[in-house]
Amino acid sequence: MPVSMFELAVAMSAVGALLSLDDNVLFRGMFAQPIVCGSILGLLFCDLRLGATVGAILQLLWLFDVPAGGFISIDYTSCTTISLALLLPLIQSGLTVKESLILGLPFFVLVGMLGGALSSHLTKRLRRFNEAIVQRAVRGIDNGKISSVWRNNTAALLPMFAKAFIVILASILAGRFVAFPLLRFFVKHCDVSVYGFWVAALPAAGIGIGLSALREHRGIVFAGVSMAAALIIMRINVLSAPLAAVLVLLSCLIVFLVWRRLSPNER
Amino acid sequence: MSDRPEATRIPKGTRTAVALRTFMLEACWNNRAKQNLGLCFAILPALKRLYSGEALKDAIKRHLSVFNTNPCFSGFIAGAIIQHEAAGQMDESQEKSRMERMKSMLGGTFGALGDDLMWFSLKPFLGTLAVLLFLLGNEWAFVWLVGIFSASSIVLRLRGVELGLKGGLAVQRHLNRIKFKRIAVALKRATCVLLGAVAGVLLSADRWSVAECNGLWFGAAMALPIIVLCFILRSRNVSSGKIGAGVCALVLIGVLLS
């Protein structure tokens, strides 16, 4: 049975909202991370590779936005879900995956970021609302209803889920109305097939952010060494892909061990 | 009085239930008292074993004060609280103030430790590893990220409750034996190395069409300034979201102009 785009958007929003709970509310098992969220959505609704590609492009950007001490960053799970959900119709409209990624992804990430920012803002509001839920639990305990502890604690998940679901769905629908006419204009006037390097801009930004956030002594030097090693290994054309992958990982291990040897941890 | 016989009053099933319930510690995170309801929810099975009637109500209300820690390390604190409750023989007012001091102290210690180890070290390391493995052709790389992080989180919670029950207030002693700080430093360094490798693979992979754009150095000329620019922006405390939005806008302008 063919599935309409609206039904697909609803289903993706539901799964995305469920995964977004993992970031601030429930379990905390990294299911909300862009690469995981993208891969799961890809596996369920389109293609694992496409989902993982979108997730990998976005993953490095938010590597160091951590929910420590109740901090709320832009809701990257919503951003990933929105970006992937908007990308699918573009691919189905006749563009290749590569062209869709190059042309559509920056647009969709921007839409996703707006949605993610709204979602984060609403999370802050809901945390204030949770104070009322705690008061209700206290009243329940006073009345001798011990079950009000788990009932209210579990009930607090519902508004969070509903918030994420509505924000993601609304952003997908709004994105389709706003971004698609603009993209049609771009498709007519640009030959996007040669500008693939732009897709690497987001991961490159993530690398810069990551190296800055880590603030490790000699971090840039050793990152540069491993970059050079990976670059050389990947450019040797005679190596098969699995062998090149093993060699890159091995080079990382060697660089790491050399670093430890040169400046061991302070005891 | 020995703590151990009191602590063993909590059966294994209840201890496991407490550890698993810590996964919902932040379900009702609120601005006023942070994770208070989540903590009550987590330790409720144990409190039910120790108290009944009015005493149970009082015990629950004792734990509705402010509480905040790293959720992965919450098992240690939950275990210590239960041990303290099991061994507690003080009057109500004394008990409440001592409990609040203990929760505040343990919450701060484990919060700082957990945030550094889990959020600032393990998460970036696994995230970068997953991206690198994906770029190297492993589509299922995300399973590593979820599998290792979730497994370590589950083990920490289960083991944490056990150690908390054994150690009580002195549960931090167990942490001194495990060199968490050194592990965190090693993970951060490994993340640096992996980020470098990701940059190398990005510059060389055909997937990103670097090869299509008049050779390798054209791609490098585009990617390296972005890395340096974002490094500087982040050093000046510009948020990742703003940097990402800026890069997206730049990409769009770039595609249009070219």
PDB file of N, CA, C and O in Angstrom, chain A residues 26-29 33 39 49 53 61 63 65-66 98 130-131 141-142 150 186 194-197 204 208 212 223 226-227 231 234-235 252 256 259 263 265, chain B residues 23-24 26 29 31-32 41 57 61 119-120 123 128 134 139 142 146 149-150 182 185-186 189 193 196-197 200 204 207-209 212-213 227 235 240 256 258:
ATOM      1  N   LEU A  26      14.772  10.639  29.218  1.00  0.00           N
ATOM      2  CA  LEU A  26      14.623   9.205  29.456  1.00  0.00           C
ATOM      3  C   LEU A  26      15.838   8.423  28.960  1.00  0.00           C
ATOM      4  O   LEU A  26      16.366   8.724  27.900  1.00  0.00           O
ATOM      5  N   PHE A  27      16.243   7.452  29.685  1.00  0.00           N
ATOM      6  CA  PHE A  27      17.260   6.462  29.313  1.00  0.00           C
ATOM      7  C   PHE A  27      18.655   7.026  29.099  1.00  0.00           C
ATOM      8  O   PHE A  27      19.595   6.555  29.679  1.00  0.00           O
ATOM      9  N   ARG A  28      18.864   7.999  28.283  1.00  0.00           N
ATOM     10  CA  ARG A  28      20.177   8.583  27.992  1.00  0.00           C
ATOM     11  C   ARG A  28      21.153   7.549  27.418  1.00  0.00           C
ATOM     12  O   ARG A  28      22.243   7.354  27.944  1.00  0.00           O
ATOM     13  N   GLY A  29      20.729   6.880  26.369  1.00  0.00           N
ATOM     14  CA  GLY A  29      21.594   5.850  25.774  1.00  0.00           C
ATOM     15  C   GLY A  29      22.152   6.266  24.430  1.00  0.00           C
ATOM     16  O   GLY A  29      22.523   5.426  23.626  1.00  0.00           O
ATOM     17  N   GLN A  33      21.379  11.001  19.490  1.00  0.00           N
ATOM     18  CA  GLN A  33      22.479  11.555  18.702  1.00  0.00           C
ATOM     19  C   GLN A  33      22.147  11.526  17.213  1.00  0.00           C
ATOM     20  O   GLN A  33      21.542  10.552  16.742  1.00  0.00           O
ATOM     21  N   SER A  39      20.262   7.115  11.386  1.00  0.00           N
ATOM     22  CA  SER A  39      20.356   5.717  10.947  1.00  0.00           C
ATOM     23  C   SER A  39      19.059   4.965  11.231  1.00  0.00           C
ATOM     24  O   SER A  39      18.578   4.205  10.384  1.00  0.00           O
ATOM     25  N   ARG A  49      21.683   3.961   4.526  1.00  0.00           N
ATOM     26  CA  ARG A  49      22.853   4.752   4.125  1.00  0.00           C
ATOM     27  C   ARG A  49      22.527   6.252   4.082  1.00  0.00           C
ATOM     28  O   ARG A  49      23.312   7.078   4.556  1.00  0.00           O
ATOM     29  N   THR A  53      24.069   9.011   6.502  1.00  0.00           N
ATOM     30  CA  THR A  53      24.836  10.118   5.903  1.00  0.00           C
ATOM     31  C   THR A  53      24.392  11.455   6.501  1.00  0.00           C
ATOM     32  O   THR A  53      25.226  12.268   6.916  1.00  0.00           O
ATOM     33  N   LEU A  61      28.742  18.441  14.560  1.00  0.00           N
ATOM     34  CA  LEU A  61      28.362  19.797  14.976  1.00  0.00           C
ATOM     35  C   LEU A  61      27.993  19.857  16.453  1.00  0.00           C
ATOM     36  O   LEU A  61      28.300  20.811  17.149  1.00  0.00           O
ATOM     37  N   LEU A  63      28.712  17.566  18.856  1.00  0.00           N
ATOM     38  CA  LEU A  63      29.468  16.588  19.628  1.00  0.00           C
ATOM     39  C   LEU A  63      29.679  17.042  21.073  1.00  0.00           C
ATOM     40  O   LEU A  63      29.705  16.249  21.993  1.00  0.00           O
ATOM     41  N   ASP A  65      27.879  19.612  22.623  1.00  0.00           N
ATOM     42  CA  ASP A  65      26.719  20.216  23.281  1.00  0.00           C
ATOM     43  C   ASP A  65      26.123  19.150  24.176  1.00  0.00           C
ATOM     44  O   ASP A  65      25.318  18.332  23.742  1.00  0.00           O
ATOM     45  N   VAL A  66      26.533  19.150  25.409  1.00  0.00           N
ATOM     46  CA  VAL A  66      26.145  18.031  26.278  1.00  0.00           C
ATOM     47  C   VAL A  66      25.113  18.492  27.309  1.00  0.00           C
ATOM     48  O   VAL A  66      25.135  19.635  27.750  1.00  0.00           O
ATOM     49  N   LYS A  98      22.870  12.557  -4.227  1.00  0.00           N
ATOM     50  CA  LYS A  98      23.971  13.498  -4.061  1.00  0.00           C
ATOM     51  C   LYS A  98      23.513  14.942  -4.299  1.00  0.00           C
ATOM     52  O   LYS A  98      23.789  15.848  -3.499  1.00  0.00           O
ATOM     53  N   ASN A 130       6.706  21.303  34.943  1.00  0.00           N
ATOM     54  CA  ASN A 130       6.973  20.108  35.760  1.00  0.00           C
ATOM     55  C   ASN A 130       6.906  20.409  37.259  1.00  0.00           C
ATOM     56  O   ASN A 130       6.644  19.506  38.061  1.00  0.00           O
ATOM     57  N   GLU A 131       7.159  21.680  37.623  1.00  0.00           N
ATOM     58  CA  GLU A 131       7.050  22.043  39.044  1.00  0.00           C
ATOM     59  C   GLU A 131       5.628  21.789  39.543  1.00  0.00           C
ATOM     60  O   GLU A 131       5.416  21.338  40.672  1.00  0.00           O
ATOM     61  N   ILE A 141       0.824  12.298  47.769  1.00  0.00           N
ATOM     62  CA  ILE A 141       1.494  11.604  48.887  1.00  0.00           C
ATOM     63  C   ILE A 141       0.817  11.993  50.200  1.00  0.00           C
ATOM     64  O   ILE A 141       0.570  11.135  51.065  1.00  0.00           O
ATOM     65  N   ASP A 142       0.488  13.279  50.338  1.00  0.00           N
ATOM     66  CA  ASP A 142      -0.202  13.741  51.557  1.00  0.00           C
ATOM     67  C   ASP A 142      -1.537  13.024  51.762  1.00  0.00           C
ATOM     68  O   ASP A 142      -1.952  12.765  52.879  1.00  0.00           O
ATOM     69  N   TRP A 150       5.115   7.502  41.001  1.00  0.00           N
ATOM     70  CA  TRP A 150       5.419   6.964  39.671  1.00  0.00           C
ATOM     71  C   TRP A 150       4.442   7.464  38.622  1.00  0.00           C
ATOM     72  O   TRP A 150       4.794   7.664  37.469  1.00  0.00           O
ATOM     73  N   PHE A 186      16.375  26.939  -7.500  1.00  0.00           N
ATOM     74  CA  PHE A 186      17.802  26.596  -7.531  1.00  0.00           C
ATOM     75  C   PHE A 186      18.091  25.518  -8.570  1.00  0.00           C
ATOM     76  O   PHE A 186      19.055  25.599  -9.317  1.00  0.00           O
ATOM     77  N   VAL A 194      28.501  19.478  -9.359  1.00  0.00           N
ATOM     78  CA  VAL A 194      29.948  19.625  -9.173  1.00  0.00           C
ATOM     79  C   VAL A 194      30.318  20.265  -7.826  1.00  0.00           C
ATOM     80  O   VAL A 194      31.488  20.465  -7.531  1.00  0.00           O
ATOM     81  N   TYR A 195      29.342  20.586  -7.022  1.00  0.00           N
ATOM     82  CA  TYR A 195      29.658  21.300  -5.786  1.00  0.00           C
ATOM     83  C   TYR A 195      29.586  20.411  -4.544  1.00  0.00           C
ATOM     84  O   TYR A 195      29.200  20.845  -3.478  1.00  0.00           O
ATOM     85  N   GLY A 196      29.944  19.164  -4.741  1.00  0.00           N
ATOM     86  CA  GLY A 196      29.833  18.192  -3.654  1.00  0.00           C
ATOM     87  C   GLY A 196      30.659  18.527  -2.442  1.00  0.00           C
ATOM     88  O   GLY A 196      30.301  18.168  -1.320  1.00  0.00           O
ATOM     89  N   PHE A 197      31.767  19.236  -2.660  1.00  0.00           N
ATOM     90  CA  PHE A 197      32.651  19.514  -1.518  1.00  0.00           C
ATOM     91  C   PHE A 197      31.951  20.322  -0.437  1.00  0.00           C
ATOM     92  O   PHE A 197      32.337  20.298   0.711  1.00  0.00           O
ATOM     93  N   ALA A 204      33.298  19.592   8.579  1.00  0.00           N
ATOM     94  CA  ALA A 204      34.528  20.369   8.811  1.00  0.00           C
ATOM     95  C   ALA A 204      34.309  21.358   9.953  1.00  0.00           C
ATOM     96  O   ALA A 204      35.177  21.524  10.824  1.00  0.00           O
ATOM     97  N   GLY A 208      36.327  21.574  13.663  1.00  0.00           N
ATOM     98  CA  GLY A 208      36.867  22.798  14.271  1.00  0.00           C
ATOM     99  C   GLY A 208      36.297  23.030  15.667  1.00  0.00           C
ATOM    100  O   GLY A 208      37.035  23.321  16.615  1.00  0.00           O
ATOM    101  N   SER A 212      38.391  22.701  19.304  1.00  0.00           N
ATOM    102  CA  SER A 212      38.383  23.851  20.207  1.00  0.00           C
ATOM    103  C   SER A 212      37.830  23.478  21.574  1.00  0.00           C
ATOM    104  O   SER A 212      38.355  23.866  22.609  1.00  0.00           O
ATOM    105  N   ALA A 223      46.167  15.865  16.116  1.00  0.00           N
ATOM    106  CA  ALA A 223      45.049  15.754  15.169  1.00  0.00           C
ATOM    107  C   ALA A 223      45.579  15.946  13.748  1.00  0.00           C
ATOM    108  O   ALA A 223      45.167  15.240  12.818  1.00  0.00           O
ATOM    109  N   SER A 226      47.366  12.713  12.663  1.00  0.00           N
ATOM    110  CA  SER A 226      46.441  11.638  12.272  1.00  0.00           C
ATOM    111  C   SER A 226      45.704  11.996  10.990  1.00  0.00           C
ATOM    112  O   SER A 226      45.347  11.122  10.196  1.00  0.00           O
ATOM    113  N   MET A 227      45.461  13.313  10.774  1.00  0.00           N
ATOM    114  CA  MET A 227      44.824  13.735   9.526  1.00  0.00           C
ATOM    115  C   MET A 227      45.722  13.416   8.337  1.00  0.00           C
ATOM    116  O   MET A 227      45.270  12.845   7.336  1.00  0.00           O
ATOM    117  N   LEU A 231      44.878  10.797   5.412  1.00  0.00           N
ATOM    118  CA  LEU A 231      44.853  11.324   4.042  1.00  0.00           C
ATOM    119  C   LEU A 231      45.748  10.490   3.127  1.00  0.00           C
ATOM    120  O   LEU A 231      45.342  10.087   2.024  1.00  0.00           O
ATOM    121  N   MET A 234      44.251   6.958   2.598  1.00  0.00           N
ATOM    122  CA  MET A 234      43.057   6.958   1.741  1.00  0.00           C
ATOM    123  C   MET A 234      43.387   7.270   0.284  1.00  0.00           C
ATOM    124  O   MET A 234      42.631   6.924  -0.617  1.00  0.00           O
ATOM    125  N   ARG A 235      44.516   7.955   0.062  1.00  0.00           N
ATOM    126  CA  ARG A 235      44.860   8.311  -1.316  1.00  0.00           C
ATOM    127  C   ARG A 235      45.655   7.219  -2.027  1.00  0.00           C
ATOM    128  O   ARG A 235      45.934   7.330  -3.211  1.00  0.00           O
ATOM    129  N   CYS A 252      45.527   5.791  13.827  1.00  0.00           N
ATOM    130  CA  CYS A 252      44.980   6.567  14.950  1.00  0.00           C
ATOM    131  C   CYS A 252      45.514   6.023  16.272  1.00  0.00           C
ATOM    132  O   CYS A 252      45.896   6.780  17.171  1.00  0.00           O
ATOM    133  N   PHE A 256      47.848   7.974  18.963  1.00  0.00           N
ATOM    134  CA  PHE A 256      47.379   8.099  20.348  1.00  0.00           C
ATOM    135  C   PHE A 256      48.434   7.563  21.332  1.00  0.00           C
ATOM    136  O   PHE A 256      48.735   8.199  22.349  1.00  0.00           O
ATOM    137  N   TRP A 259      51.372   9.884  21.610  1.00  0.00           N
ATOM    138  CA  TRP A 259      50.979  11.051  22.418  1.00  0.00           C
ATOM    139  C   TRP A 259      51.049  10.715  23.905  1.00  0.00           C
ATOM    140  O   TRP A 259      51.569  11.473  24.719  1.00  0.00           O
ATOM    141  N   SER A 263      53.587  12.620  26.526  1.00  0.00           N
ATOM    142  CA  SER A 263      53.103  13.371  27.699  1.00  0.00           C
ATOM    143  C   SER A 263      52.068  12.547  28.449  1.00  0.00           C
ATOM    144  O   SER A 263      50.872  12.664  28.208  1.00  0.00           O
ATOM    145  N   ASN A 265      49.583  11.103  31.398  1.00  0.00           N
ATOM    146  CA  ASN A 265      48.653  11.837  32.269  1.00  0.00           C
ATOM    147  C   ASN A 265      49.322  12.199  33.581  1.00  0.00           C
ATOM    148  O   ASN A 265      50.113  11.435  34.121  1.00  0.00           O
TER     149      ASN A 265
ATOM    150  N   PHE B  23      16.826   5.174  35.174  1.00  0.00           N
ATOM    151  CA  PHE B  23      16.732   5.611  33.776  1.00  0.00           C
ATOM    152  C   PHE B  23      15.643   6.658  33.588  1.00  0.00           C
ATOM    153  O   PHE B  23      15.572   7.320  32.562  1.00  0.00           O
ATOM    154  N   MET B  24      14.760   6.767  34.593  1.00  0.00           N
ATOM    155  CA  MET B  24      13.709   7.794  34.501  1.00  0.00           C
ATOM    156  C   MET B  24      13.952   8.923  35.504  1.00  0.00           C
ATOM    157  O   MET B  24      13.027   9.640  35.887  1.00  0.00           O
ATOM    158  N   GLU B  26      15.283  11.746  35.154  1.00  0.00           N
ATOM    159  CA  GLU B  26      15.068  13.111  34.662  1.00  0.00           C
ATOM    160  C   GLU B  26      13.722  13.307  33.973  1.00  0.00           C
ATOM    161  O   GLU B  26      13.520  14.322  33.311  1.00  0.00           O
ATOM    162  N   TRP B  29      12.210  16.518  35.323  1.00  0.00           N
ATOM    163  CA  TRP B  29      13.228  17.536  35.669  1.00  0.00           C
ATOM    164  C   TRP B  29      12.538  18.899  35.774  1.00  0.00           C
ATOM    165  O   TRP B  29      11.855  19.338  34.848  1.00  0.00           O
ATOM    166  N   ASN B  31      12.742  23.155  37.324  1.00  0.00           N
ATOM    167  CA  ASN B  31      13.707  24.209  37.651  1.00  0.00           C
ATOM    168  C   ASN B  31      13.936  24.363  39.146  1.00  0.00           C
ATOM    169  O   ASN B  31      15.020  24.734  39.579  1.00  0.00           O
ATOM    170  N   ARG B  32      12.910  24.077  39.937  1.00  0.00           N
ATOM    171  CA  ARG B  32      13.021  24.346  41.370  1.00  0.00           C
ATOM    172  C   ARG B  32      13.846  23.271  42.094  1.00  0.00           C
ATOM    173  O   ARG B  32      14.740  23.589  42.852  1.00  0.00           O
ATOM    174  N   PHE B  41      11.105   8.340  42.691  1.00  0.00           N
ATOM    175  CA  PHE B  41      10.610   7.231  41.872  1.00  0.00           C
ATOM    176  C   PHE B  41      11.620   6.083  41.867  1.00  0.00           C
ATOM    177  O   PHE B  41      11.248   4.916  41.968  1.00  0.00           O
ATOM    178  N   LYS B  57       5.399   7.692  53.986  1.00  0.00           N
ATOM    179  CA  LYS B  57       5.087   9.020  53.457  1.00  0.00           C
ATOM    180  C   LYS B  57       6.171  10.026  53.844  1.00  0.00           C
ATOM    181  O   LYS B  57       6.641  10.826  53.019  1.00  0.00           O
ATOM    182  N   LYS B  61       8.774  12.112  51.334  1.00  0.00           N
ATOM    183  CA  LYS B  61       8.813  13.581  51.352  1.00  0.00           C
ATOM    184  C   LYS B  61      10.208  14.111  51.700  1.00  0.00           C
ATOM    185  O   LYS B  61      10.597  15.200  51.275  1.00  0.00           O
ATOM    186  N   TRP B 119      29.705  12.728  29.528  1.00  0.00           N
ATOM    187  CA  TRP B 119      29.259  13.710  28.524  1.00  0.00           C
ATOM    188  C   TRP B 119      30.430  14.335  27.785  1.00  0.00           C
ATOM    189  O   TRP B 119      30.356  14.551  26.583  1.00  0.00           O
ATOM    190  N   PHE B 120      31.511  14.695  28.501  1.00  0.00           N
ATOM    191  CA  PHE B 120      32.592  15.431  27.839  1.00  0.00           C
ATOM    192  C   PHE B 120      33.703  14.527  27.303  1.00  0.00           C
ATOM    193  O   PHE B 120      34.595  15.005  26.625  1.00  0.00           O
ATOM    194  N   LYS B 123      31.096  10.343  25.348  1.00  0.00           N
ATOM    195  CA  LYS B 123      30.134  10.645  24.279  1.00  0.00           C
ATOM    196  C   LYS B 123      30.821  11.218  23.030  1.00  0.00           C
ATOM    197  O   LYS B 123      30.597  10.719  21.926  1.00  0.00           O
ATOM    198  N   THR B 128      32.561  10.515  17.542  1.00  0.00           N
ATOM    199  CA  THR B 128      33.582  10.684  16.493  1.00  0.00           C
ATOM    200  C   THR B 128      33.951   9.335  15.878  1.00  0.00           C
ATOM    201  O   THR B 128      34.123   9.226  14.660  1.00  0.00           O
ATOM    202  N   PHE B 134      31.729   5.204   9.881  1.00  0.00           N
ATOM    203  CA  PHE B 134      30.769   5.365   8.781  1.00  0.00           C
ATOM    204  C   PHE B 134      31.470   5.845   7.515  1.00  0.00           C
ATOM    205  O   PHE B 134      31.245   5.334   6.427  1.00  0.00           O
ATOM    206  N   GLU B 139      28.210   1.061   7.587  1.00  0.00           N
ATOM    207  CA  GLU B 139      26.910   1.732   7.734  1.00  0.00           C
ATOM    208  C   GLU B 139      26.282   1.512   9.111  1.00  0.00           C
ATOM    209  O   GLU B 139      25.408   2.263   9.529  1.00  0.00           O
ATOM    210  N   PHE B 142      26.597   3.232  13.937  1.00  0.00           N
ATOM    211  CA  PHE B 142      25.824   3.790  15.061  1.00  0.00           C
ATOM    212  C   PHE B 142      25.585   2.773  16.167  1.00  0.00           C
ATOM    213  O   PHE B 142      25.393   3.129  17.323  1.00  0.00           O
ATOM    214  N   VAL B 146      25.708   3.413  20.326  1.00  0.00           N
ATOM    215  CA  VAL B 146      24.614   3.097  21.254  1.00  0.00           C
ATOM    216  C   VAL B 146      25.010   1.940  22.175  1.00  0.00           C
ATOM    217  O   VAL B 146      24.809   2.003  23.393  1.00  0.00           O
ATOM    218  N   PHE B 149      27.882   2.879  24.806  1.00  0.00           N
ATOM    219  CA  PHE B 149      27.441   3.866  25.797  1.00  0.00           C
ATOM    220  C   PHE B 149      26.347   3.293  26.696  1.00  0.00           C
ATOM    221  O   PHE B 149      26.397   3.436  27.919  1.00  0.00           O
ATOM    222  N   SER B 150      25.358   2.623  26.071  1.00  0.00           N
ATOM    223  CA  SER B 150      24.255   2.084  26.869  1.00  0.00           C
ATOM    224  C   SER B 150      24.759   1.001  27.828  1.00  0.00           C
ATOM    225  O   SER B 150      24.342   0.947  28.986  1.00  0.00           O
ATOM    226  N   ARG B 182      41.820   9.736  34.737  1.00  0.00           N
ATOM    227  CA  ARG B 182      42.786   9.332  33.716  1.00  0.00           C
ATOM    228  C   ARG B 182      42.075   8.776  32.486  1.00  0.00           C
ATOM    229  O   ARG B 182      42.495   9.001  31.356  1.00  0.00           O
ATOM    230  N   VAL B 185      40.792  11.730  30.474  1.00  0.00           N
ATOM    231  CA  VAL B 185      41.860  12.414  29.719  1.00  0.00           C
ATOM    232  C   VAL B 185      42.245  11.591  28.487  1.00  0.00           C
ATOM    233  O   VAL B 185      42.388  12.129  27.374  1.00  0.00           O
ATOM    234  N   ALA B 186      42.365  10.266  28.681  1.00  0.00           N
ATOM    235  CA  ALA B 186      42.735   9.393  27.559  1.00  0.00           C
ATOM    236  C   ALA B 186      41.669   9.446  26.468  1.00  0.00           C
ATOM    237  O   ALA B 186      41.988   9.505  25.266  1.00  0.00           O
ATOM    238  N   ARG B 189      41.921  12.707  24.476  1.00  0.00           N
ATOM    239  CA  ARG B 189      43.045  12.685  23.537  1.00  0.00           C
ATOM    240  C   ARG B 189      42.720  11.804  22.335  1.00  0.00           C
ATOM    241  O   ARG B 189      43.023  12.154  21.190  1.00  0.00           O
ATOM    242  N   VAL B 193      42.577  12.698  18.214  1.00  0.00           N
ATOM    243  CA  VAL B 193      43.221  11.919  17.144  1.00  0.00           C
ATOM    244  C   VAL B 193      42.169  11.485  16.119  1.00  0.00           C
ATOM    245  O   VAL B 193      42.380  11.585  14.902  1.00  0.00           O
ATOM    246  N   GLY B 196      41.053  14.274  13.846  1.00  0.00           N
ATOM    247  CA  GLY B 196      42.050  14.480  12.790  1.00  0.00           C
ATOM    248  C   GLY B 196      41.864  13.473  11.669  1.00  0.00           C
ATOM    249  O   GLY B 196      41.884  13.832  10.481  1.00  0.00           O
ATOM    250  N   ALA B 197      41.649  12.205  12.052  1.00  0.00           N
ATOM    251  CA  ALA B 197      41.457  11.156  11.038  1.00  0.00           C
ATOM    252  C   ALA B 197      40.197  11.410  10.222  1.00  0.00           C
ATOM    253  O   ALA B 197      40.190  11.206   9.000  1.00  0.00           O
ATOM    254  N   GLY B 200      41.025  13.896   7.679  1.00  0.00           N
ATOM    255  CA  GLY B 200      41.812  13.270   6.602  1.00  0.00           C
ATOM    256  C   GLY B 200      40.930  12.497   5.641  1.00  0.00           C
ATOM    257  O   GLY B 200      41.074  12.606   4.413  1.00  0.00           O
ATOM    258  N   SER B 204      39.806  13.194   1.555  1.00  0.00           N
ATOM    259  CA  SER B 204      40.235  12.254   0.523  1.00  0.00           C
ATOM    260  C   SER B 204      39.094  11.466  -0.109  1.00  0.00           C
ATOM    261  O   SER B 204      39.243  10.930  -1.192  1.00  0.00           O
ATOM    262  N   ARG B 207      33.262  10.256  -1.810  1.00  0.00           N
ATOM    263  CA  ARG B 207      31.858  10.444  -1.437  1.00  0.00           C
ATOM    264  C   ARG B 207      31.517  11.936  -1.329  1.00  0.00           C
ATOM    265  O   ARG B 207      30.428  12.361  -1.627  1.00  0.00           O
ATOM    266  N   TRP B 208      32.482  12.690  -0.868  1.00  0.00           N
ATOM    267  CA  TRP B 208      32.215  14.111  -0.681  1.00  0.00           C
ATOM    268  C   TRP B 208      32.568  14.925  -1.916  1.00  0.00           C
ATOM    269  O   TRP B 208      32.598  16.145  -1.886  1.00  0.00           O
ATOM    270  N   SER B 209      32.866  14.207  -3.003  1.00  0.00           N
ATOM    271  CA  SER B 209      33.115  14.833  -4.303  1.00  0.00           C
ATOM    272  C   SER B 209      34.342  15.725  -4.320  1.00  0.00           C
ATOM    273  O   SER B 209      34.481  16.574  -5.183  1.00  0.00           O
ATOM    274  N   GLU B 212      36.076  15.192  -7.445  1.00  0.00           N
ATOM    275  CA  GLU B 212      35.445  15.719  -8.658  1.00  0.00           C
ATOM    276  C   GLU B 212      35.753  17.201  -8.851  1.00  0.00           C
ATOM    277  O   GLU B 212      35.530  17.746  -9.908  1.00  0.00           O
ATOM    278  N   CYS B 213      36.203  17.827  -7.784  1.00  0.00           N
ATOM    279  CA  CYS B 213      36.373  19.275  -7.853  1.00  0.00           C
ATOM    280  C   CYS B 213      37.815  19.641  -8.121  1.00  0.00           C
ATOM    281  O   CYS B 213      38.494  20.210  -7.261  1.00  0.00           O
ATOM    282  N   ILE B 227      37.463  24.590   9.114  1.00  0.00           N
ATOM    283  CA  ILE B 227      37.884  24.001  10.391  1.00  0.00           C
ATOM    284  C   ILE B 227      38.509  25.082  11.277  1.00  0.00           C
ATOM    285  O   ILE B 227      38.157  25.226  12.450  1.00  0.00           O
ATOM    286  N   SER B 235      36.202  28.908  20.184  1.00  0.00           N
ATOM    287  CA  SER B 235      37.077  29.409  21.259  1.00  0.00           C
ATOM    288  C   SER B 235      36.532  30.701  21.844  1.00  0.00           C
ATOM    289  O   SER B 235      36.790  31.033  22.991  1.00  0.00           O
ATOM    290  N   SER B 240      27.428  26.085  19.105  1.00  0.00           N
ATOM    291  CA  SER B 240      27.504  25.183  17.946  1.00  0.00           C
ATOM    292  C   SER B 240      26.353  25.431  16.988  1.00  0.00           C
ATOM    293  O   SER B 240      26.518  25.368  15.768  1.00  0.00           O
ATOM    294  N   LEU B 256      25.031  29.148  -4.691  1.00  0.00           N
ATOM    295  CA  LEU B 256      24.376  30.137  -5.558  1.00  0.00           C
ATOM    296  C   LEU B 256      25.387  30.932  -6.372  1.00  0.00           C
ATOM    297  O   LEU B 256      25.241  31.100  -7.590  1.00  0.00           O
ATOM    298  N   SER B 258      28.494  30.163  -7.049  1.00  0.00           N
ATOM    299  CA  SER B 258      29.320  29.382  -7.971  1.00  0.00           C
ATOM    300  C   SER B 258      28.476  28.865  -9.130  1.00  0.00           C
ATOM    301  O   SER B 258      28.989  28.637 -10.189  1.00  0.00           O
TER     302      SER B 258
END
